[in-house]
Amino acid sequence: MAPPLFLLAPPRSYTSVINAMIGQHPDAFGLPELNLFNVERLKDFWRPVSHEIGGDSNRRHGVLRTVAEIYAGEQTPETINMALHWVAVREDRKTEEVFKEIVSRIDPLIPVEKSPAYTISMKRLTRIFETFPDARFLHLVRHPIPQSKSIAKLNDGIFAFFFNAFEFENNRLIVDPQIIWHDININILNFLDIVPKDQQMRMRGEELMEHPQKQLAIVCRWLGIRDDDNAIEEMMHPERSPFACFGPINALFGNDPNFLRGSAFRQHKPKIPPLDEPLPWREDGKGLRMEVLGLAQDFGYK
Amino acid sequence: MTKQIDKNRQSKKLGERKKICKIDTEPKDLKKSLEGLTAPQKALREASIRKFKVNKVKAFIAEQVKHININRQIGDSIRFLFDKDGEPPVNLPLEDIIAERMKIETQIRWFEALCSELRNNLSKVKEIEDLALDLIDQYQGEI
């Protein structure tokens, strides 16, 4: 079985589009967000995530859409119902076994997956590596300011509340998404310390947005798959993925809704703000924290 | 050779770089560990989450009200297809008729999908209800 590729990054770091792009390579298969390593057993998907913020049933949609697509060849309300039965008979199975079963169906293609929720927990990340010791990990980074702005905008900033990205100052609470950017990247770096160097790669998302052909070819060579013009041309069309649109009414998501709304790739040069500018989400005019600044510089941002 | 690789892997340790979040976000269970916070900080956090949830509910209700208005507008929007006698006007452009037909077809498909989803949910709820009633019967029988 081809070792899978996992994209590791905080949410809103171009993971959806890049996952779909790499997944469009003729030797790869781009999966939606399976979230399987978030839970021990499949039935745990039906347990609430957070008593405080509320459950998130959308996290199951990726698995349901994948099963429908792989086993039935299409995603319709009927095949999603079939996928629900598929899940029901496996509800007591460990999720790593389920992941292996799914990817065995697409062998010899390289499974490509990204579920940002894996990166909030070292336990989840190490379970991936224990299940797939030969897996490859692509650490995607994005400039902390646009990434944090994007987090604050997505779904009323819900991720900041899930992650407790709070700063306390003078009897005030400030929701500060740069904490997410920092701590998730720290989690990824701490995890990658146990992964052999040849199984990991770091890439700035902005570079791929600006020079997609060049960067995708680098990824292909690292994965040991062809990087000819035809393969790269296929990768330039993430919208051709069966998961790059909304699913049927009973499993609509499985990815970032913004990506599902419009998944075509648009080559562009992202605007990179200076690291020392005041943060737009902070009323006190403060800039990035020292820890964030240092890490961003380590990643090559100026 | 493979054993050697495994041994090398085991000897590697997870990094110990420090995080900046005051709350342990490693989800060992569903509850977050709030030990790092003082009592006022905990209260601030709780109030902030409550405010966030209230805003979400407000936005949801606003969205529902918009849908209700849209449903009313559907009736109004097709009125132009008919005159006071219920007949289509003589000079109605064919494009408008086709566009209206397509719009109505889409709306029908949407409602059918919703009905199908509601029927599915209903059958599941009925199953649970039957099971619960069976259990009550059994329990009362034992008493």
Short mmCIF file of C-alpha atoms in Angstrom, two decimals:
data_model
loop_
_atom_site.label_atom_id
_atom_site.label_comp_id
_atom_site.label_asym_id
_atom_site.label_seq_id
_atom_site.Cartn_x
_atom_site.Cartn_y
_atom_site.Cartn_z
CA MET A 1 0.00 0.00 0.00
CA ALA A 2 1.34 3.45 -0.91
CA PRO A 3 2.20 5.43 2.23
CA PRO A 4 -0.25 8.30 2.67
CA LEU A 5 0.61 11.97 2.60
CA PHE A 6 -0.74 14.15 5.40
CA LEU A 7 -0.83 17.92 5.16
CA LEU A 8 -0.23 19.49 8.55
CA ALA A 9 -1.11 23.10 9.16
CA PRO A 10 -3.30 25.35 11.28
CA PRO A 11 -6.72 25.93 9.68
CA ARG A 12 -6.88 28.57 6.93
CA SER A 13 -3.38 27.85 5.61
CA TYR A 14 -4.31 26.96 2.00
CA THR A 15 -4.65 23.30 3.03
CA SER A 16 -7.94 22.67 1.19
CA VAL A 17 -6.78 23.87 -2.19
CA ILE A 18 -3.29 22.34 -1.91
CA ASN A 19 -4.69 19.01 -0.70
CA ALA A 20 -7.02 18.93 -3.70
CA MET A 21 -4.21 19.96 -6.07
CA ILE A 22 -1.81 17.23 -4.93
CA GLY A 23 -4.73 14.79 -4.88
CA GLN A 24 -5.38 15.47 -8.57
CA HIS A 25 -1.98 14.00 -9.53
CA PRO A 26 -2.61 10.84 -11.61
CA ASP A 27 -0.80 8.76 -8.95
CA ALA A 28 -2.60 10.27 -5.97
CA PHE A 29 -6.09 10.41 -4.48
CA GLY A 30 -7.17 13.55 -2.64
CA LEU A 31 -9.45 12.78 0.27
CA PRO A 32 -11.75 15.23 2.04
CA GLU A 33 -11.24 15.90 5.77
CA LEU A 34 -11.73 12.44 7.26
CA ASN A 35 -11.04 13.50 10.86
CA LEU A 36 -10.66 9.80 11.68
CA PHE A 37 -7.70 10.24 14.01
CA ASN A 38 -9.72 12.69 16.13
CA VAL A 39 -11.51 9.78 17.79
CA GLU A 40 -10.64 6.29 19.03
CA ARG A 41 -13.51 4.36 17.50
CA LEU A 42 -15.87 5.15 14.67
CA LYS A 43 -18.89 5.42 16.96
CA ASP A 44 -17.15 8.25 18.84
CA PHE A 45 -17.91 10.44 15.83
CA TRP A 46 -21.48 10.54 17.13
CA ARG A 47 -20.44 11.86 20.55
CA PRO A 48 -20.39 15.60 21.23
CA VAL A 49 -17.06 17.39 20.77
CA SER A 50 -17.53 20.22 23.18
CA HIS A 51 -20.15 20.73 25.84
CA GLU A 52 -19.41 24.44 25.80
CA ILE A 53 -19.49 25.40 22.15
CA GLY A 54 -21.77 22.68 20.78
CA GLY A 55 -21.40 19.59 18.61
CA ASP A 56 -20.18 19.53 15.05
CA SER A 57 -21.90 16.87 12.97
CA ASN A 58 -20.20 18.18 9.83
CA ARG A 59 -16.97 16.42 10.83
CA ARG A 60 -18.54 13.09 9.78
CA HIS A 61 -19.30 14.26 6.26
CA GLY A 62 -15.79 13.59 4.92
CA VAL A 63 -15.92 9.88 5.80
CA LEU A 64 -19.45 9.49 4.47
CA ARG A 65 -18.63 11.20 1.17
CA THR A 66 -15.44 9.16 0.79
CA VAL A 67 -17.19 5.85 1.37
CA ALA A 68 -19.97 6.84 -1.05
CA GLU A 69 -17.46 7.87 -3.71
CA ILE A 70 -15.08 4.92 -3.37
CA TYR A 71 -17.62 2.12 -2.93
CA ALA A 72 -20.52 3.40 -5.04
CA GLY A 73 -18.68 5.66 -7.48
CA GLU A 74 -20.97 8.62 -6.78
CA GLN A 75 -22.19 10.86 -4.00
CA THR A 76 -25.97 11.00 -3.81
CA PRO A 77 -28.41 10.96 -0.86
CA GLU A 78 -28.82 7.21 -1.48
CA THR A 79 -25.10 6.41 -1.50
CA ILE A 80 -24.62 8.53 1.64
CA ASN A 81 -27.30 6.36 3.28
CA MET A 82 -25.30 3.34 2.15
CA ALA A 83 -22.21 4.94 3.73
CA LEU A 84 -24.12 5.37 7.00
CA HIS A 85 -24.81 1.62 6.99
CA TRP A 86 -21.13 0.99 6.17
CA VAL A 87 -20.20 3.06 9.20
CA ALA A 88 -22.83 1.40 11.41
CA VAL A 89 -21.41 -2.10 10.90
CA ARG A 90 -17.93 -0.79 11.76
CA GLU A 91 -18.92 1.43 14.68
CA ASP A 92 -16.78 -0.49 17.21
CA ARG A 93 -13.69 -0.56 15.03
CA LYS A 94 -10.67 1.53 15.80
CA THR A 95 -10.45 4.49 13.48
CA GLU A 96 -6.93 3.63 12.30
CA GLU A 97 -8.27 0.28 11.02
CA VAL A 98 -11.06 2.13 9.23
CA PHE A 99 -8.54 4.54 7.69
CA LYS A 100 -6.46 1.59 6.48
CA GLU A 101 -9.54 -0.09 5.01
CA ILE A 102 -10.50 3.07 3.12
CA VAL A 103 -7.04 3.65 1.67
CA SER A 104 -6.64 -0.02 0.71
CA ARG A 105 -9.55 0.56 -1.69
CA ILE A 106 -7.62 3.25 -3.56
CA ASP A 107 -4.30 1.40 -3.63
CA PRO A 108 -1.87 1.96 -5.42
CA LEU A 109 -2.76 5.67 -5.43
CA ILE A 110 -1.18 7.82 -2.73
CA PRO A 111 -3.89 8.93 -0.29
CA VAL A 112 -3.64 12.65 0.42
CA GLU A 113 -5.40 13.93 3.51
CA LYS A 114 -5.58 17.00 5.68
CA SER A 115 -7.78 17.40 8.70
CA PRO A 116 -6.67 20.55 10.54
CA ALA A 117 -8.12 19.12 13.76
CA TYR A 118 -5.31 16.54 13.89
CA THR A 119 -2.81 19.28 14.54
CA ILE A 120 -4.33 20.49 17.82
CA SER A 121 -3.38 17.28 19.56
CA MET A 122 -0.06 15.47 19.87
CA LYS A 123 -1.99 12.28 20.63
CA ARG A 124 -3.75 12.45 17.27
CA LEU A 125 -0.54 13.20 15.40
CA THR A 126 1.39 10.34 17.01
CA ARG A 127 -1.49 7.93 16.28
CA ILE A 128 -1.13 8.78 12.59
CA PHE A 129 2.58 8.02 12.69
CA GLU A 130 2.08 4.79 14.65
CA THR A 131 -0.50 3.65 12.09
CA PHE A 132 1.56 4.69 9.08
CA PRO A 133 5.28 4.72 10.00
CA ASP A 134 6.11 5.40 6.34
CA ALA A 135 3.66 8.28 5.94
CA ARG A 136 4.91 11.56 4.53
CA PHE A 137 4.08 14.89 6.19
CA LEU A 138 3.89 18.21 4.40
CA HIS A 139 4.00 21.07 6.89
CA LEU A 140 2.26 24.01 5.27
CA VAL A 141 2.84 27.42 6.73
CA ARG A 142 1.19 30.75 6.10
CA HIS A 143 2.01 34.26 7.29
CA PRO A 144 0.53 34.66 10.81
CA ILE A 145 -1.39 37.89 10.14
CA PRO A 146 -3.54 36.86 7.13
CA GLN A 147 -4.00 33.40 8.65
CA SER A 148 -5.23 34.84 11.96
CA LYS A 149 -7.51 37.31 10.16
CA SER A 150 -8.99 34.43 8.24
CA ILE A 151 -9.56 32.41 11.44
CA ALA A 152 -11.34 35.38 13.01
CA LYS A 153 -13.66 35.62 10.00
CA LEU A 154 -14.52 31.92 9.53
CA ASN A 155 -17.84 30.98 11.11
CA ASP A 156 -17.81 33.94 13.52
CA GLY A 157 -14.35 32.93 14.75
CA ILE A 158 -15.60 29.66 16.24
CA PHE A 159 -12.19 28.00 16.04
CA ALA A 160 -10.70 30.60 18.38
CA PHE A 161 -13.32 29.65 20.96
CA PHE A 162 -12.75 25.91 20.44
CA PHE A 163 -9.04 26.45 20.89
CA ASN A 164 -9.38 28.87 23.83
CA ALA A 165 -7.25 31.44 22.03
CA PHE A 166 -7.74 33.98 24.79
CA GLU A 167 -5.44 36.58 26.22
CA PHE A 168 -6.25 38.16 29.57
CA GLU A 169 -5.23 41.73 30.15
CA ASN A 170 -6.40 44.28 32.75
CA ASN A 171 -9.55 42.33 33.59
CA ARG A 172 -10.37 42.01 29.92
CA LEU A 173 -10.48 38.98 27.66
CA ILE A 174 -9.12 39.38 24.15
CA VAL A 175 -9.79 36.70 21.56
CA ASP A 176 -6.45 36.50 19.81
CA PRO A 177 -6.13 34.00 16.92
CA GLN A 178 -2.33 34.36 16.71
CA ILE A 179 -2.26 31.95 19.69
CA ILE A 180 -3.73 29.28 17.39
CA TRP A 181 -1.15 30.00 14.68
CA HIS A 182 1.69 29.69 17.19
CA ASP A 183 0.58 26.71 19.25
CA ILE A 184 -0.52 24.57 16.33
CA ASN A 185 2.75 25.18 14.51
CA ILE A 186 4.58 24.34 17.75
CA ASN A 187 2.58 21.10 17.99
CA ILE A 188 3.54 20.23 14.42
CA LEU A 189 7.23 20.99 15.01
CA ASN A 190 7.26 18.97 18.24
CA PHE A 191 5.63 16.07 16.42
CA LEU A 192 7.93 16.22 13.39
CA ASP A 193 10.90 15.72 15.70
CA ILE A 194 10.08 11.98 15.70
CA VAL A 195 9.57 11.80 11.93
CA PRO A 196 12.62 10.99 9.76
CA LYS A 197 13.76 14.03 7.75
CA ASP A 198 13.13 12.39 4.36
CA GLN A 199 9.46 11.88 5.30
CA GLN A 200 8.77 15.53 6.01
CA MET A 201 8.81 18.77 4.09
CA ARG A 202 7.92 22.35 4.91
CA MET A 203 6.45 24.74 2.37
CA ARG A 204 5.14 28.29 2.50
CA GLY A 205 1.62 28.33 1.09
CA GLU A 206 2.14 31.77 -0.44
CA GLU A 207 4.94 30.42 -2.64
CA LEU A 208 2.71 27.71 -3.99
CA MET A 209 0.00 30.27 -4.74
CA GLU A 210 2.52 32.40 -6.66
CA HIS A 211 4.58 29.69 -8.41
CA PRO A 212 2.33 26.61 -8.43
CA GLN A 213 4.06 24.65 -11.23
CA LYS A 214 7.49 24.98 -9.64
CA GLN A 215 6.35 24.16 -6.10
CA LEU A 216 4.12 21.26 -7.14
CA ALA A 217 7.03 19.76 -9.07
CA ILE A 218 9.13 19.95 -5.89
CA VAL A 219 6.40 18.08 -3.99
CA CYS A 220 6.17 15.45 -6.75
CA ARG A 221 9.90 14.79 -6.71
CA TRP A 222 9.87 14.49 -2.93
CA LEU A 223 6.99 11.99 -3.15
CA GLY A 224 8.79 10.08 -5.90
CA ILE A 225 6.02 10.55 -8.45
CA ARG A 226 6.19 11.95 -11.98
CA ASP A 227 6.46 15.70 -12.40
CA ASP A 228 5.90 15.99 -16.16
CA ASP A 229 3.73 18.72 -17.70
CA ASN A 230 0.64 16.52 -17.94
CA ALA A 231 0.77 15.57 -14.27
CA ILE A 232 1.30 19.20 -13.20
CA GLU A 233 -1.51 20.36 -15.50
CA GLU A 234 -3.88 17.91 -13.78
CA MET A 235 -2.78 19.26 -10.40
CA MET A 236 -3.66 22.78 -11.50
CA HIS A 237 -7.35 21.76 -11.47
CA PRO A 238 -8.41 21.04 -7.90
CA GLU A 239 -12.01 21.72 -8.94
CA ARG A 240 -12.02 18.38 -10.78
CA SER A 241 -11.84 16.48 -7.48
CA PRO A 242 -15.13 14.74 -6.59
CA PHE A 243 -14.85 16.37 -3.16
CA ALA A 244 -14.29 19.92 -4.40
CA CYS A 245 -17.98 20.85 -4.26
CA PHE A 246 -20.82 20.56 -1.78
CA GLY A 247 -21.99 17.01 -1.23
CA PRO A 248 -25.55 15.67 -1.20
CA ILE A 249 -28.06 17.09 1.26
CA ASN A 250 -27.24 14.45 3.92
CA ALA A 251 -23.44 15.06 3.81
CA LEU A 252 -22.91 18.57 2.51
CA PHE A 253 -19.41 19.33 3.80
CA GLY A 254 -16.16 17.45 4.41
CA ASN A 255 -14.10 20.54 3.79
CA ASP A 256 -13.95 24.28 4.31
CA PRO A 257 -17.25 25.74 2.97
CA ASN A 258 -15.37 28.60 1.31
CA PHE A 259 -13.36 26.09 -0.73
CA LEU A 260 -16.49 24.07 -1.59
CA ARG A 261 -18.18 27.24 -2.85
CA GLY A 262 -15.44 27.91 -5.39
CA SER A 263 -12.61 25.41 -5.68
CA ALA A 264 -10.93 26.51 -8.92
CA PHE A 265 -7.30 27.50 -8.40
CA ARG A 266 -6.40 31.11 -9.08
CA GLN A 267 -2.70 31.74 -9.39
CA HIS A 268 -1.81 34.94 -7.55
CA LYS A 269 0.78 36.63 -5.42
CA PRO A 270 -0.60 36.83 -1.88
CA LYS A 271 -0.08 40.13 -0.12
CA ILE A 272 2.42 39.58 2.66
CA PRO A 273 2.19 42.23 5.40
CA PRO A 274 5.24 43.21 7.45
CA LEU A 275 5.55 41.25 10.68
CA ASP A 276 5.71 44.38 12.81
CA GLU A 277 2.41 46.02 11.84
CA PRO A 278 -0.43 46.51 14.40
CA LEU A 279 -2.88 43.63 14.33
CA PRO A 280 -6.27 44.50 12.82
CA TRP A 281 -8.21 42.30 15.28
CA ARG A 282 -6.69 43.98 18.36
CA GLU A 283 -8.22 47.23 19.50
CA ASP A 284 -5.17 48.02 21.67
CA GLY A 285 -2.96 48.40 18.59
CA LYS A 286 -0.58 45.66 19.66
CA GLY A 287 1.44 43.64 17.19
CA LEU A 288 2.50 40.00 17.06
CA ARG A 289 3.79 38.42 20.25
CA MET A 290 7.53 37.80 20.46
CA GLU A 291 7.05 34.02 20.28
CA VAL A 292 4.94 34.37 17.12
CA LEU A 293 7.37 36.79 15.56
CA GLY A 294 10.32 34.46 16.18
CA LEU A 295 8.54 31.45 14.74
CA ALA A 296 7.39 33.39 11.67
CA GLN A 297 10.98 34.47 11.05
CA ASP A 298 12.10 30.83 11.39
CA PHE A 299 9.61 30.01 8.64
CA GLY A 300 11.20 32.63 6.40
CA TYR A 301 8.76 35.55 6.80
CA LYS A 302 10.23 39.03 7.19
CA MET B 1 17.30 -3.43 8.59
CA THR B 2 13.62 -2.69 9.35
CA LYS B 3 14.24 -3.39 13.04
CA GLN B 4 17.13 -0.93 12.97
CA ILE B 5 14.87 1.75 11.45
CA ASP B 6 12.20 1.09 14.09
CA LYS B 7 14.84 1.34 16.83
CA ASN B 8 16.04 4.67 15.44
CA ARG B 9 12.48 5.95 15.37
CA GLN B 10 11.82 4.90 18.94
CA SER B 11 14.95 6.66 20.13
CA LYS B 12 13.63 9.96 18.75
CA LYS B 13 11.67 12.10 21.17
CA LEU B 14 8.80 14.49 20.67
CA GLY B 15 9.94 18.11 20.81
CA GLU B 16 9.37 20.18 23.91
CA ARG B 17 8.92 23.66 22.47
CA LYS B 18 6.62 25.72 24.68
CA LYS B 19 3.10 26.81 23.77
CA ILE B 20 1.60 30.18 24.73
CA CYS B 21 -2.06 29.26 25.34
CA LYS B 22 -2.97 29.50 29.02
CA ILE B 23 -5.32 26.52 28.75
CA ASP B 24 -4.19 22.96 28.12
CA THR B 25 -5.76 22.28 24.75
CA GLU B 26 -4.67 18.67 24.47
CA PRO B 27 -8.10 17.04 24.47
CA LYS B 28 -7.61 14.15 26.91
CA ASP B 29 -11.36 14.23 27.39
CA LEU B 30 -14.20 16.54 26.53
CA LYS B 31 -13.45 18.98 29.33
CA LYS B 32 -10.76 21.59 29.03
CA SER B 33 -8.32 21.93 31.90
CA LEU B 34 -8.75 25.42 33.30
CA GLU B 35 -6.22 25.10 36.10
CA GLY B 36 -4.01 27.80 34.61
CA LEU B 37 -6.72 30.46 35.02
CA THR B 38 -7.68 32.59 38.02
CA ALA B 39 -11.34 32.83 39.08
CA PRO B 40 -11.94 36.19 37.31
CA GLN B 41 -10.28 34.83 34.15
CA LYS B 42 -12.54 31.77 34.25
CA ALA B 43 -15.58 34.06 34.61
CA LEU B 44 -14.39 36.23 31.71
CA ARG B 45 -13.90 33.15 29.56
CA GLU B 46 -17.36 31.85 30.38
CA ALA B 47 -18.98 35.22 29.64
CA SER B 48 -17.12 35.45 26.35
CA ILE B 49 -18.27 31.99 25.25
CA ARG B 50 -21.84 32.82 26.28
CA LYS B 51 -21.74 36.03 24.23
CA PHE B 52 -20.40 34.10 21.24
CA LYS B 53 -23.23 31.56 21.49
CA VAL B 54 -25.88 34.29 21.84
CA ASN B 55 -24.54 35.96 18.70
CA LYS B 56 -24.71 32.67 16.84
CA VAL B 57 -28.33 32.10 17.87
CA LYS B 58 -29.22 35.67 16.85
CA ALA B 59 -27.63 35.17 13.44
CA PHE B 60 -29.47 31.85 13.03
CA ILE B 61 -32.84 33.41 13.82
CA ALA B 62 -32.17 36.30 11.43
CA GLU B 63 -31.39 33.75 8.69
CA GLN B 64 -34.63 31.84 9.37
CA VAL B 65 -36.67 35.03 9.19
CA LYS B 66 -35.04 35.73 5.82
CA HIS B 67 -36.10 32.26 4.59
CA ILE B 68 -39.69 32.86 5.67
CA ASN B 69 -39.69 36.10 3.69
CA ILE B 70 -38.23 34.28 0.68
CA ASN B 71 -41.02 31.72 0.77
CA ARG B 72 -43.54 34.57 0.62
CA GLN B 73 -41.62 36.12 -2.22
CA ILE B 74 -41.83 32.91 -4.26
CA GLY B 75 -45.57 33.43 -4.61
CA ASP B 76 -45.12 37.05 -5.56
CA SER B 77 -42.37 36.32 -8.06
CA ILE B 78 -44.46 34.02 -10.25
CA ARG B 79 -47.48 36.30 -10.21
CA PHE B 80 -46.15 38.17 -13.24
CA LEU B 81 -46.57 35.00 -15.29
CA PHE B 82 -50.34 35.31 -15.07
CA ASP B 83 -52.85 38.07 -15.76
CA LYS B 84 -56.03 38.74 -13.79
CA ASP B 85 -57.78 35.85 -15.58
CA GLY B 86 -54.99 33.40 -14.72
CA GLU B 87 -53.67 33.38 -18.31
CA PRO B 88 -50.05 34.16 -19.29
CA PRO B 89 -49.59 37.66 -20.81
CA VAL B 90 -49.36 37.73 -24.61
CA ASN B 91 -45.92 39.37 -24.80
CA LEU B 92 -44.12 37.46 -22.04
CA PRO B 93 -40.51 36.76 -23.18
CA LEU B 94 -39.70 33.07 -23.58
CA GLU B 95 -36.43 33.56 -21.62
CA ASP B 96 -38.38 34.71 -18.56
CA ILE B 97 -40.65 31.68 -18.73
CA ILE B 98 -37.67 29.29 -19.01
CA ALA B 99 -35.82 31.03 -16.18
CA GLU B 100 -38.89 30.86 -13.98
CA ARG B 101 -39.43 27.20 -14.83
CA MET B 102 -35.84 26.38 -13.95
CA LYS B 103 -36.05 28.30 -10.70
CA ILE B 104 -39.21 26.48 -9.66
CA GLU B 105 -37.70 23.11 -10.59
CA THR B 106 -34.65 23.87 -8.44
CA GLN B 107 -36.87 24.86 -5.54
CA ILE B 108 -38.88 21.64 -5.91
CA ARG B 109 -35.67 19.57 -5.89
CA TRP B 110 -34.52 21.39 -2.79
CA PHE B 111 -37.81 20.76 -0.97
CA GLU B 112 -37.76 17.10 -2.06
CA ALA B 113 -34.25 16.69 -0.67
CA LEU B 114 -35.35 18.26 2.60
CA CYS B 115 -38.40 15.98 2.76
CA SER B 116 -36.23 12.94 2.11
CA GLU B 117 -33.87 13.97 4.91
CA LEU B 118 -36.80 14.58 7.28
CA ARG B 119 -38.31 11.18 6.39
CA ASN B 120 -34.98 9.51 7.19
CA ASN B 121 -34.77 11.29 10.51
CA LEU B 122 -38.37 10.39 11.27
CA SER B 123 -37.77 6.70 10.67
CA LYS B 124 -34.74 6.78 12.98
CA VAL B 125 -36.66 8.59 15.70
CA LYS B 126 -39.53 6.13 15.35
CA GLU B 127 -37.13 3.24 15.82
CA ILE B 128 -35.74 4.82 18.97
CA GLU B 129 -39.26 5.54 20.21
CA ASP B 130 -40.31 1.91 19.63
CA LEU B 131 -37.24 0.66 21.46
CA ALA B 132 -37.88 3.00 24.36
CA LEU B 133 -41.53 1.92 24.61
CA ASP B 134 -40.46 -1.75 24.51
CA LEU B 135 -38.04 -1.09 27.35
CA ILE B 136 -40.73 0.65 29.41
CA ASP B 137 -43.10 -2.29 28.81
CA GLN B 138 -40.40 -4.71 29.87
CA TYR B 139 -39.57 -2.66 32.96
CA GLN B 140 -43.23 -2.38 33.99
CA GLY B 141 -43.61 -6.12 33.46
CA GLU B 142 -40.74 -6.79 35.85
CA ILE B 143 -42.35 -4.58 38.55
#
